Coordinates of C-alpha atoms in Angstrom, one line a residue:
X1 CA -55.0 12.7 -59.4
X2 CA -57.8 14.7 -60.8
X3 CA -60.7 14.1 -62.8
X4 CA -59.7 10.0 -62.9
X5 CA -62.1 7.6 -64.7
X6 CA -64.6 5.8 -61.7
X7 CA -65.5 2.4 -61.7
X8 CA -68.1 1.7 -59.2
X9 CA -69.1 -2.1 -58.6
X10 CA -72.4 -3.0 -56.4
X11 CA -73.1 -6.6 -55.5
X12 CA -77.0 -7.2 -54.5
X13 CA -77.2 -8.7 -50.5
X14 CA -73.4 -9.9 -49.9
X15 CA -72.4 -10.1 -46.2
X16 CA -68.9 -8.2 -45.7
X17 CA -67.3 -11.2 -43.8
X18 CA -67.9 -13.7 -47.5
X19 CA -64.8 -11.5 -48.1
X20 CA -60.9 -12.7 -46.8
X21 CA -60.5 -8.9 -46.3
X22 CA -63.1 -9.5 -43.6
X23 CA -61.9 -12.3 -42.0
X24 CA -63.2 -14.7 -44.3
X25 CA -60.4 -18.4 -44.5
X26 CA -62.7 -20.1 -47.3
X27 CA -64.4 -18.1 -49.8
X28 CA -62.7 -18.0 -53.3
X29 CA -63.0 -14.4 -54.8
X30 CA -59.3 -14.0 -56.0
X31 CA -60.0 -10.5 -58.0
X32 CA -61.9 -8.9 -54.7
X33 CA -59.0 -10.2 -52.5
X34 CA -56.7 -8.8 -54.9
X35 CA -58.5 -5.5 -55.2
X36 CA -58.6 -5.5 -51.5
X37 CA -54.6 -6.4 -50.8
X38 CA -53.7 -3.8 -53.3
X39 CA -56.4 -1.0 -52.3
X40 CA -58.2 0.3 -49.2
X41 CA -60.7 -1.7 -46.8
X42 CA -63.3 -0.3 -44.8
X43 CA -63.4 -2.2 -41.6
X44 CA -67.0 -1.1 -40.5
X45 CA -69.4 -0.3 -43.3
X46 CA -73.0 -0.3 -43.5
X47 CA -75.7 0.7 -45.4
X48 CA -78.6 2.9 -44.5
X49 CA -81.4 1.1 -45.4
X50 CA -81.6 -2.9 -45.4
X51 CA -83.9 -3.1 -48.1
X52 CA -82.4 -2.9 -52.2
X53 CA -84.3 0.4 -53.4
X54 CA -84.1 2.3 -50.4
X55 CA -80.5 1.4 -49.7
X56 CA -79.7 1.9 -53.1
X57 CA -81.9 5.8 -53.6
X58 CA -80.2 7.1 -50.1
X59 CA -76.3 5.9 -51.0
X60 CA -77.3 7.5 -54.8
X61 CA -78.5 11.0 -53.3
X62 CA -75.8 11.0 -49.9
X63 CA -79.2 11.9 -47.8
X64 CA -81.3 9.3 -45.5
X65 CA -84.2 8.1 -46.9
X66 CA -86.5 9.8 -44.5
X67 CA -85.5 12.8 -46.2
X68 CA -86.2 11.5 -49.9
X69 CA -89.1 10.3 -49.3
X70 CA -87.8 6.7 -50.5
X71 CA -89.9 4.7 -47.9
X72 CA -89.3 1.0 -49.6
X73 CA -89.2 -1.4 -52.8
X74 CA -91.8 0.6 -54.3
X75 CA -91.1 4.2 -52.9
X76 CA -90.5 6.7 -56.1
X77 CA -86.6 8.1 -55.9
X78 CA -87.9 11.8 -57.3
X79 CA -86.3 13.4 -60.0
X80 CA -86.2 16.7 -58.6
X81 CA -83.2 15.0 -55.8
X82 CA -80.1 15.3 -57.1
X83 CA -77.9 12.0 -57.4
X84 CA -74.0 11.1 -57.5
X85 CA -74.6 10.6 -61.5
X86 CA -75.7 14.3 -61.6
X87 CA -72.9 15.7 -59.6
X88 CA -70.3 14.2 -61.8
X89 CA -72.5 14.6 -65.2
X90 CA -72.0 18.4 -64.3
X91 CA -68.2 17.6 -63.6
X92 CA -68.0 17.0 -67.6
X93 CA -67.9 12.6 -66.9
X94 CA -69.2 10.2 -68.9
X95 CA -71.7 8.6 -66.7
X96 CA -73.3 4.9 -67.4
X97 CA -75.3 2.4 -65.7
X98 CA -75.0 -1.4 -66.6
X99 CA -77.5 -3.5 -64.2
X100 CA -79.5 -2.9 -61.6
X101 CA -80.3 0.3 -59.4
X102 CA -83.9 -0.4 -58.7
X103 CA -85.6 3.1 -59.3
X104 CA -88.7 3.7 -59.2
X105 CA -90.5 5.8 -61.5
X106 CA -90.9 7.2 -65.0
X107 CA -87.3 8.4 -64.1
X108 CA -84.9 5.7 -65.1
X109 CA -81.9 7.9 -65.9
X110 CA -81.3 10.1 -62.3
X111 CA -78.4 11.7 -64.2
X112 CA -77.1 8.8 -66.0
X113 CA -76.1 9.5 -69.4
X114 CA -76.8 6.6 -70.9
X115 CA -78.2 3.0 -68.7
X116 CA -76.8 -0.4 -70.9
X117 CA -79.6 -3.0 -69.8
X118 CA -83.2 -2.6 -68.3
X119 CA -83.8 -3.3 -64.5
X120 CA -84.4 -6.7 -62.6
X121 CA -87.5 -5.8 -60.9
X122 CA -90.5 -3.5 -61.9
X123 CA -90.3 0.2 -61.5
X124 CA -93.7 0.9 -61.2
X125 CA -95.5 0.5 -57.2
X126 CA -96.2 -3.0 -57.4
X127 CA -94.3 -3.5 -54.2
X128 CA -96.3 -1.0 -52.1
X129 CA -96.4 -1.5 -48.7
X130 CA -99.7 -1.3 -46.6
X131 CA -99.4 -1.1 -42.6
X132 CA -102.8 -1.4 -42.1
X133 CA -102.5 -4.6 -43.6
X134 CA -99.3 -6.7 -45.2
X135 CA -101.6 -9.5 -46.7
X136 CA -100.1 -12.7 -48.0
X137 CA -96.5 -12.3 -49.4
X138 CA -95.0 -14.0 -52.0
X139 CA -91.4 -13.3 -51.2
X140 CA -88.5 -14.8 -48.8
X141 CA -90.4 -17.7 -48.1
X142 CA -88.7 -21.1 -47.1
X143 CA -88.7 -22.0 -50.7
X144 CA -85.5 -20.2 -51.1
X145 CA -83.8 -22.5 -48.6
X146 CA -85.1 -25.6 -49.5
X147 CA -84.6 -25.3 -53.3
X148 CA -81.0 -24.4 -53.0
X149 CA -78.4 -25.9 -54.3
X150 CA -77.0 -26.5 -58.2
X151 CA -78.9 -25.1 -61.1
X152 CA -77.4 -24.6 -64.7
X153 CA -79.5 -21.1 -65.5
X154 CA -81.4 -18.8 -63.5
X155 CA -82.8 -15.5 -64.5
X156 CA -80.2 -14.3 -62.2
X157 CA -77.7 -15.5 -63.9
X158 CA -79.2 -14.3 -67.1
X159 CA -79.2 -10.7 -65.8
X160 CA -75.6 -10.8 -64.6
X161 CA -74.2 -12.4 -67.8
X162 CA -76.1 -9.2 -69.8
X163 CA -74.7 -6.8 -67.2
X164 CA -70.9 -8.1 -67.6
X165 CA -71.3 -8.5 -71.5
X166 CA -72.6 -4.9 -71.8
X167 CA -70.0 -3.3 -69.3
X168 CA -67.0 -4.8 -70.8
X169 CA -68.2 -3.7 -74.3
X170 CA -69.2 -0.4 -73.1
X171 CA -65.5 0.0 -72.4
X172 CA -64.0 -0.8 -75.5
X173 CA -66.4 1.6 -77.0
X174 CA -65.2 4.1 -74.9
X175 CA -61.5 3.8 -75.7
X176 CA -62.4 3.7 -79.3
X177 CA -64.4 6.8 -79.1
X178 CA -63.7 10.1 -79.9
X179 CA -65.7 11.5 -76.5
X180 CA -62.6 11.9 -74.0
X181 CA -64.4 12.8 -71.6
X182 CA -63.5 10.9 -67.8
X183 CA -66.1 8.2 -66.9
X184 CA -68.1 7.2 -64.1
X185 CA -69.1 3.6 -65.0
X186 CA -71.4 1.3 -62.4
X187 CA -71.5 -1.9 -62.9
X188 CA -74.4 -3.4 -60.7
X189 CA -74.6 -7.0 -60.0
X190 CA -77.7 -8.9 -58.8
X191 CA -76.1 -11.9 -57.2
X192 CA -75.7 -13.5 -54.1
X193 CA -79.3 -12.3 -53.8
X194 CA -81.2 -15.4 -53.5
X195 CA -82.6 -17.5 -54.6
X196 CA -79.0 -19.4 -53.0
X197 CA -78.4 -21.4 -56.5
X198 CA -75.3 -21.5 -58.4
X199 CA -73.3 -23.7 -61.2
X200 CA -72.1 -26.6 -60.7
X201 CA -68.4 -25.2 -61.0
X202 CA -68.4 -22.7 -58.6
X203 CA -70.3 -25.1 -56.4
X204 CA -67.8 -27.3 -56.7
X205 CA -65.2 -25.0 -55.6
X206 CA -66.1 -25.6 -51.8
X207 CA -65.7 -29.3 -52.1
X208 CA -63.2 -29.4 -49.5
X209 CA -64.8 -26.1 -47.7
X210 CA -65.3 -26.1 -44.5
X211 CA -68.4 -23.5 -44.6
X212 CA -70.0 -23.0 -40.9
X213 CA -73.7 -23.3 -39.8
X214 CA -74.9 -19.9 -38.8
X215 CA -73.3 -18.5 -35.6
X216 CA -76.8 -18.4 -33.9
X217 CA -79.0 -20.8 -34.0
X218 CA -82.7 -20.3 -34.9
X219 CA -84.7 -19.1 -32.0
X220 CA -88.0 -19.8 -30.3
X221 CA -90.6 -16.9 -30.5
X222 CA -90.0 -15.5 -27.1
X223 CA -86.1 -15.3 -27.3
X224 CA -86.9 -13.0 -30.8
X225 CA -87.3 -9.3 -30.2
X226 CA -90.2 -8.1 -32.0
X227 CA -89.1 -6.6 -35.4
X228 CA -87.6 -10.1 -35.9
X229 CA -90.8 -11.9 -34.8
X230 CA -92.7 -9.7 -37.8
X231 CA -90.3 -10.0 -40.3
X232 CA -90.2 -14.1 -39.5
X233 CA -94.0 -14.2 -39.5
X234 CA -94.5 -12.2 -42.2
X235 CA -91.8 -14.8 -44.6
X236 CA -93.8 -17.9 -43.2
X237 CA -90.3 -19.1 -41.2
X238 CA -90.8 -18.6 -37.5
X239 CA -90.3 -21.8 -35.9
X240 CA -89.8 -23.3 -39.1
X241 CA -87.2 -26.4 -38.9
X242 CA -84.1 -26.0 -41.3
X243 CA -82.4 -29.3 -41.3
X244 CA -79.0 -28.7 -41.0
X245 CA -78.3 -30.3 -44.6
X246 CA -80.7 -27.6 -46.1
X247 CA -78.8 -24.5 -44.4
X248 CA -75.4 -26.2 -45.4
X249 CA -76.8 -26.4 -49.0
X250 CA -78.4 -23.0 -49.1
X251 CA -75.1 -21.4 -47.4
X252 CA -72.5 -23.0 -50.0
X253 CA -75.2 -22.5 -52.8
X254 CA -74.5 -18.6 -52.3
X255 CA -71.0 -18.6 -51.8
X256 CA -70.8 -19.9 -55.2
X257 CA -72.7 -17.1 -56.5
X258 CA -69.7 -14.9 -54.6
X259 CA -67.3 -16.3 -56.7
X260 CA -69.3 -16.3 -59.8
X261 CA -69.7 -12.7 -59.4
X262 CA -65.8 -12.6 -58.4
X263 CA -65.4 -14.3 -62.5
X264 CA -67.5 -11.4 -63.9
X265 CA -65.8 -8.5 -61.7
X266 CA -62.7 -9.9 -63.2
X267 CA -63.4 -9.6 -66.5
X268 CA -64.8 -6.3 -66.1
X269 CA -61.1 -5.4 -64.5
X270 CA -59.5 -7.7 -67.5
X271 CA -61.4 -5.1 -69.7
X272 CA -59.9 -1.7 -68.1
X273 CA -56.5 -3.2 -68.2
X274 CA -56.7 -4.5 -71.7
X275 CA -57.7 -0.6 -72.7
X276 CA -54.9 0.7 -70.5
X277 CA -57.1 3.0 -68.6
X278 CA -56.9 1.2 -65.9
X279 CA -53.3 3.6 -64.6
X280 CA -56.3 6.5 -64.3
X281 CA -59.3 4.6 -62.7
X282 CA -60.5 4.3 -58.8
X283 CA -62.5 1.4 -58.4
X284 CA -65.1 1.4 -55.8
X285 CA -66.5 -2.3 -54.3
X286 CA -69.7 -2.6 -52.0
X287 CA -72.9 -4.2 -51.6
X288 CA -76.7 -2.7 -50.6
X289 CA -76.9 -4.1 -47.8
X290 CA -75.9 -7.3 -46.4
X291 CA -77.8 -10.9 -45.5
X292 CA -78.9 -12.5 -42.1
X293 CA -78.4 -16.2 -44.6
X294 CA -80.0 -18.0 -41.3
X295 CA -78.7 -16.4 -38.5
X296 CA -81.3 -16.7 -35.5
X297 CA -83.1 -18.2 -38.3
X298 CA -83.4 -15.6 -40.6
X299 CA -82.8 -15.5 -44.1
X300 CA -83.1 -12.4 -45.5
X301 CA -82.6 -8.3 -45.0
X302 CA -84.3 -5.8 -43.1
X303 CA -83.0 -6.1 -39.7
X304 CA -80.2 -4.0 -38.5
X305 CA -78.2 -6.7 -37.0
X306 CA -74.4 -7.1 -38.2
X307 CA -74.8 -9.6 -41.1
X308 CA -77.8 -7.1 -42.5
X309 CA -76.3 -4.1 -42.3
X310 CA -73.2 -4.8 -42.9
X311 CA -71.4 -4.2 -45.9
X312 CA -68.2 -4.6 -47.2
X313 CA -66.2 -1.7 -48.5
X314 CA -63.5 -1.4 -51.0
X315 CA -61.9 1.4 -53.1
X316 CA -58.6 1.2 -55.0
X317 CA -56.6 3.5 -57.0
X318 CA -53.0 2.9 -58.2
X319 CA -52.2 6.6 -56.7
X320 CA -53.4 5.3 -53.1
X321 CA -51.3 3.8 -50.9
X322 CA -53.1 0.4 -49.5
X323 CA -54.5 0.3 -46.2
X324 CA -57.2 -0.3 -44.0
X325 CA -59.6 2.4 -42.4
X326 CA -61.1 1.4 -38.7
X327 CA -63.1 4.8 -39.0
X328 CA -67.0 3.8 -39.8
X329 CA -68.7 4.4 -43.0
X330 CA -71.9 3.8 -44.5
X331 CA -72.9 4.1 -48.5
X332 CA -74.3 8.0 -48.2
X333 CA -70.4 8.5 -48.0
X334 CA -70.4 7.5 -51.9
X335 CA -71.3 10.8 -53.4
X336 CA -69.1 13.2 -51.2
X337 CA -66.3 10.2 -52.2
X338 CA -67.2 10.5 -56.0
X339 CA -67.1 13.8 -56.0
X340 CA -64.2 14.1 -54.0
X341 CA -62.0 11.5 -56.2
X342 CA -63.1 13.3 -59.4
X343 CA -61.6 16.8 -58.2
X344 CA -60.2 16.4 -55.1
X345 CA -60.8 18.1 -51.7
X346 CA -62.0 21.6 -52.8
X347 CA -65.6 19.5 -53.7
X348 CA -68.3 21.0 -51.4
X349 CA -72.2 20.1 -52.3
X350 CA -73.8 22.6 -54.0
X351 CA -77.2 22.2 -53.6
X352 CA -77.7 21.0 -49.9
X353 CA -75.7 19.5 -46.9
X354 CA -75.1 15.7 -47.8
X355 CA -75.5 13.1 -44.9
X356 CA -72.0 11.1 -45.3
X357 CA -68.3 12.6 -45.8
X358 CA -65.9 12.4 -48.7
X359 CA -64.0 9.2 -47.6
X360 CA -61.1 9.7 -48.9
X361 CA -60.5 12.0 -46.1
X362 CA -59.9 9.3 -43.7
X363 CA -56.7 8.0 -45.2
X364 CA -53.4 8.1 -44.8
X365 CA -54.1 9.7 -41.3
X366 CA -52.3 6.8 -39.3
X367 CA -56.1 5.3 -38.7
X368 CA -57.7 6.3 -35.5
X369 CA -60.1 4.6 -33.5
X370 CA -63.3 5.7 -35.0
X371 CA -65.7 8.5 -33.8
X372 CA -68.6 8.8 -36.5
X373 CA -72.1 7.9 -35.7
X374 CA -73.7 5.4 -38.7
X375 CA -77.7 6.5 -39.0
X376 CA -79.8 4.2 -40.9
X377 CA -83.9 3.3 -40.8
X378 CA -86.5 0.8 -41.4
X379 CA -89.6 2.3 -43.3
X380 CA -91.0 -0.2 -44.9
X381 CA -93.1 -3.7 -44.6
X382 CA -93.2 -5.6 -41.2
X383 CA -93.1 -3.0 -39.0
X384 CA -95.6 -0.7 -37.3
X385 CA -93.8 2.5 -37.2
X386 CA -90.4 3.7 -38.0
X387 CA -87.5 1.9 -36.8
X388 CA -84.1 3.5 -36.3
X389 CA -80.5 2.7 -35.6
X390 CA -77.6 4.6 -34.7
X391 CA -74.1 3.0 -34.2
X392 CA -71.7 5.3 -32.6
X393 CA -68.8 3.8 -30.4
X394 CA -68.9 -0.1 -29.4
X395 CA -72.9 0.5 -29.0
X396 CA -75.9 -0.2 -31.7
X397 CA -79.4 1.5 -30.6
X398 CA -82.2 0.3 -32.4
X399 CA -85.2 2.4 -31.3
X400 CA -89.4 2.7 -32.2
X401 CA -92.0 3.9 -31.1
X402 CA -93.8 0.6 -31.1
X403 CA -91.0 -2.0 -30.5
X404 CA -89.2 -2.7 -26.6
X405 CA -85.5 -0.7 -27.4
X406 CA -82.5 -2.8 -28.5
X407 CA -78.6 -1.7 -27.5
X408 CA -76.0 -4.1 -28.3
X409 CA -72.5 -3.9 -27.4
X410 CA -71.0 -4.6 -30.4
X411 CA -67.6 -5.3 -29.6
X412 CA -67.8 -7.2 -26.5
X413 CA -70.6 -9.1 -28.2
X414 CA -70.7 -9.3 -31.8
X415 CA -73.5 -12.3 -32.4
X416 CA -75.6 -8.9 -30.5
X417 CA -77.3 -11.6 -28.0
X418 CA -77.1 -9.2 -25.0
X419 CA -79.9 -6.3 -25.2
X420 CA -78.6 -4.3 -22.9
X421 CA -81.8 -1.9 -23.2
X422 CA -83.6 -2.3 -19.8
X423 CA -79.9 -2.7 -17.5
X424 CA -79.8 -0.1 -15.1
X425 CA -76.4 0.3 -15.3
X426 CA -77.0 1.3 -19.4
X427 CA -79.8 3.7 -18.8
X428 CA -77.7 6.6 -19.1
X429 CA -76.2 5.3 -22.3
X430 CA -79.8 4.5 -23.7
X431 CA -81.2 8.0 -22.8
X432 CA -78.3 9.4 -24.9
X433 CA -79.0 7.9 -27.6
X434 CA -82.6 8.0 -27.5
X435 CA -82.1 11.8 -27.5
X436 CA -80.0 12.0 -30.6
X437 CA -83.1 9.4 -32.5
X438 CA -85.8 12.3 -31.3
X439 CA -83.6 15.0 -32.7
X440 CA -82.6 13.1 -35.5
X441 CA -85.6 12.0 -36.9
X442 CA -89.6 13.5 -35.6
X443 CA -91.3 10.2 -35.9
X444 CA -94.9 11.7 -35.8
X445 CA -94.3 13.7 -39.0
X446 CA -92.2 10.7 -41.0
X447 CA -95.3 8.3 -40.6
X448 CA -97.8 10.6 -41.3
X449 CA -95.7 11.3 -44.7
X450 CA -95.3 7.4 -44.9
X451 CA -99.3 6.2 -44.3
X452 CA -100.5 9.0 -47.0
X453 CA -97.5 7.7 -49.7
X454 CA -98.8 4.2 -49.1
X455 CA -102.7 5.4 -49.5
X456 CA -101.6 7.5 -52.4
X457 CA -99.4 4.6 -54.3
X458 CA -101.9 1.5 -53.6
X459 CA -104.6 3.9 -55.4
X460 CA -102.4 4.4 -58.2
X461 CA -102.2 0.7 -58.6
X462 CA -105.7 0.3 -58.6
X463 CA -106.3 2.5 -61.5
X464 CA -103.6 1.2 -63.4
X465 CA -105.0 -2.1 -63.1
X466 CA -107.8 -1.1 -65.6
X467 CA -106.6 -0.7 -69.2
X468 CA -103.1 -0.8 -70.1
X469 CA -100.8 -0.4 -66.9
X470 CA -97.5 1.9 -67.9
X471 CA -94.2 0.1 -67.8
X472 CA -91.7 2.6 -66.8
X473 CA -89.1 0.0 -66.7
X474 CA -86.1 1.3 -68.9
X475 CA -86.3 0.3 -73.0
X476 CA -89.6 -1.4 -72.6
X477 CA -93.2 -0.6 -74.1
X478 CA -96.2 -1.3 -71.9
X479 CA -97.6 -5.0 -72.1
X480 CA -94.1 -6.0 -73.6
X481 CA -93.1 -9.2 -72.6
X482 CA -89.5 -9.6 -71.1
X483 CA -87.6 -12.2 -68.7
X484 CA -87.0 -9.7 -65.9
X485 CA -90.1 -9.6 -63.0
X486 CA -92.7 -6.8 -63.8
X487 CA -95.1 -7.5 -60.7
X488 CA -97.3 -9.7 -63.0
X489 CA -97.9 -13.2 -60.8
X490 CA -95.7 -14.2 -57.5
X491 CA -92.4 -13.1 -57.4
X492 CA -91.1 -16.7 -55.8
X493 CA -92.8 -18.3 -58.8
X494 CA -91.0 -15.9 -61.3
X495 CA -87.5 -16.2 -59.0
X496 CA -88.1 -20.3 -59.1
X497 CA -88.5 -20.8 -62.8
X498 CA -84.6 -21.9 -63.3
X499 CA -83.1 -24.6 -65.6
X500 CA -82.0 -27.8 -63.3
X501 CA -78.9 -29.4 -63.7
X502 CA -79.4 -32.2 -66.5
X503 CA -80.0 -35.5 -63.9
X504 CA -77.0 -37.6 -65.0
X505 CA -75.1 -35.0 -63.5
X506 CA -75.9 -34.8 -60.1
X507 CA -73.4 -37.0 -57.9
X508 CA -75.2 -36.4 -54.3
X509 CA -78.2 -36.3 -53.2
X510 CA -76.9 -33.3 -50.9
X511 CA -75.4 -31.7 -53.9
X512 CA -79.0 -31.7 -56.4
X513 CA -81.3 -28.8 -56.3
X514 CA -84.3 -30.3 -53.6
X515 CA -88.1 -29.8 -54.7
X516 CA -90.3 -28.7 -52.4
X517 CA -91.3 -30.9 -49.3
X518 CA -95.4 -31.9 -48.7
X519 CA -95.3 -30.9 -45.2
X520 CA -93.5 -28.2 -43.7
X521 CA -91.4 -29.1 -41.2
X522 CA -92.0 -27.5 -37.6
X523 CA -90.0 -27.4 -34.1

């Protein structure tokens, strides 16, 4: 069909097994399993960055982030790169952003028509990385374990209810307007993102679930490679002793926000159907990137193992036939795919080669084992240099300059426990790949261009600390107080500052939100 309206849902952090289309027997996300029986699944996804704004700036452009120059949380998208919004803007679509897309700049529009609510988080460079020195940080720390569990508000939840409310209104102003144009709507959900705390009625859907401890156990120091050792360090968790009560909390805690998000999806779809333009709109499903949610011990992004990286990956149209795509993808395939839904196969980029394919190629073509390679990168905090992955075959290569080399088999071991790196029976395969990373990517160059955006950003911040800092944040004047985090005081603090259940409420002791231990508990 051409020029059909797009609806393009993004979830914040949601692993790609929470769904049933990925194997999942006890999550409870009846509109996404829906969307999935009736549409097209992805089998391998992944993002490109496992970080939200860089993840986010590379699947909006369809380049790598190395090329953007959209190093991390607080890496400007610029202006001048053109995004999916601006391809289909010059398409003749309505295009229109409800939630969150993280950019980073005066630029809050990057070809979006119109934008519905502000952002979460600032868009100014109060994230900035320094690799000369990290400092304290005042994210991912085991507070967002602990103090899991049932809350009845969170600023979270605030956001999403605002996103949903705006979306479904936005498109019953649409059917009642006189602009006919097509649309390209995305919807963009904060949630599962933690902190892990939910309602008490979509908590209470896994009474009777029989959710898992993590495949993995945490580790000891030594048995970590390094990246993972930085990245635990740097979040105050290495060695740190989860009880098991606190990870089963925490773990059911954000499979609650799943299916709260599944309620708000659903009325976004109850919206499209109720206008009847739902017969001439693809629907697009995926997350940034995925969650480790204490695998090894981790609980957070920015690693490239599986439950990171890892995304799931859902598009359905009513002209598609359903089925399920074994080829690999990765979110720079969204803007050849937009494009390529809006007019069909003839789309070719017109103002430079894209990184990903039009994915709508790969159907109906009796779904072949798959032969893509998957790039992605690590350019931000915790890390000394670059760090890159390719995925091609059943192998994962994880390469820098700095770090000992990881290659996992990924099919004959999915958990990725094996590095196979230093076998002298894989030295062939690691010298292959390691060819493709230096012709991929010159790593000298990319961190020379990373260390001077750092030195040039954290001056910025200085100055703006004297006087009236901007606030490029979309709808907002500067020194305006809002509810959303503008990089003024911790962000755990801000993230923390939720309404408890009401006490007479709380049956368990195992089902109430915890406060904060007076010792930390150690292996």
């Amino acid at each position: 069909m051409r020029n059909p309206n797009i609806l393009f849902i993004q979830v914040d952090q949601m692993l790609a097994n929470s769904l049933a289309a990925y194997g999942n027997t006890f999550s409870k996300t009846p509109n996404l399993d829906r969307l999935a029986e009736n549409g097209i699944v992805f089998e391998t996804a992944y993002c490109n960055f496992p970080l939200c704004a860089p993840s986010r700036f590379s699947m909006a452009a369809g380049q790598l982030c190395s090329t953007i120059g959209a190093f991390d949380n607080a890496a400007e998208m610029p202006a001048s790169v053109p995004t999916y919004a601006h391809y289909l803007r010059s398409m003749g679509y309505q295009t229109v952003l409800s939630g969150k897309m993280h950019f980073i700049g005066p630029d809050q529009f990057h070809g979006f028509e119109r934008r519905l609510t502000a952002d979460l988080y600032p868009a100014d460079f109060s994230w900035v990385p320094n690799w000369a020195d990290e400092g304290e940080r005042d994210t991912n720390d085991p507070r967002s374990v602990l103090l899991s569990g049932i809350c009845e508000r969170s600023i979270q939840i605030d956001f999403d209810e605002e996103v949903t409310f705006r979306a479904v209104r936005h498109i019953y102003d649409m059917a009642r307007s006189s602009d006919k144009r097509p649309f390209f709507l995305q919807v963009s959900y904060t949630h599962p993102h933690e902190p892990y705390l939910c309602r008490r009625e979509y908590w209470d859907l896994y009474n009777d679930a029989d959710i898992p401890l993590p495949s993995v156990p945490p580790m000891r120091e030594n048995q970590h490679d390094a990246h993972s050792v930085r990245l635990l360090k740097d979040f105050g968790m290495l060695d740190f002793g989860f009880e098991d009560e606190d990870v089963l909390r925490a773990r059911r805690a954000y499979y609650g926000s799943i299916s709260y998000l599944d309620e708000m999806i659903g009325k976004v779809l109850a919206a499209l159907k109720s206008t009847g333009v739902e017969k001439n709109t693809a629907i697009v499903f995926t997350s940034d990137h995925g969650e480790m949610l204490g695998e090894r011990g981790m609980w957070f992004k920015k690693h490239f193992f599986e439950p990171s990286l890892r995304i799931p990956l859902l598009m359905y149209a009513p002209w598609m036939k359903p089925q399920r795509v074994s080829e690999f993808a990765s979110l720079v395939d969204l803007l050849p795919t937009f494009n390529g839904l809006a007019i069909g196969d003839r789309w070719e980029p017109t103002a430079e080669p894209l990184e990903g394919i039009d994915l709508t190629s790969l159907l109906d073509r009796g779904n072949p084992e798959p032969t893509r390679a998957i790039y992605a990168e690590y350019l931000a905090e915790a890390t000394l240099a670059p760090i890159f992955m390719i995925r091609r075959g059943a192998h994962k290569y994880i390469s820098s300059s700095k770090d000992p080399a990881l290659l996992f088999d990924v099919e004959a071991d999915p958990n990725e426990q094996i590095n196979l790196a230093d076998r002298p029976d894989c030295q062939e395969v690691v010298s292959r790949f390691q060819d493709e990373v230096d012709s991929k990517w010159d790593e000298n160059e990319l961190t020379a261009r990373i260390l001077l955006s750092q030195r040039r950003r954290r001056l910025i911040v200085e100055a703006q600390r004297h006087g009236i800092p901007p606030r490029w944040n979309h709808g907002e004047q500067p020194g305006e107080d809002v509810v959303w985090y503008r990089g003024e005081g911790g962000y755990s603090e801000w993230a923390f500052d939720y309404l408890k259940e009401p006490e007479n409420n709380s049956e368990t002791n195992s089902e109430r939100v915890y406060v904060e231990p007076d010792h930390i508990r150690r292996r």
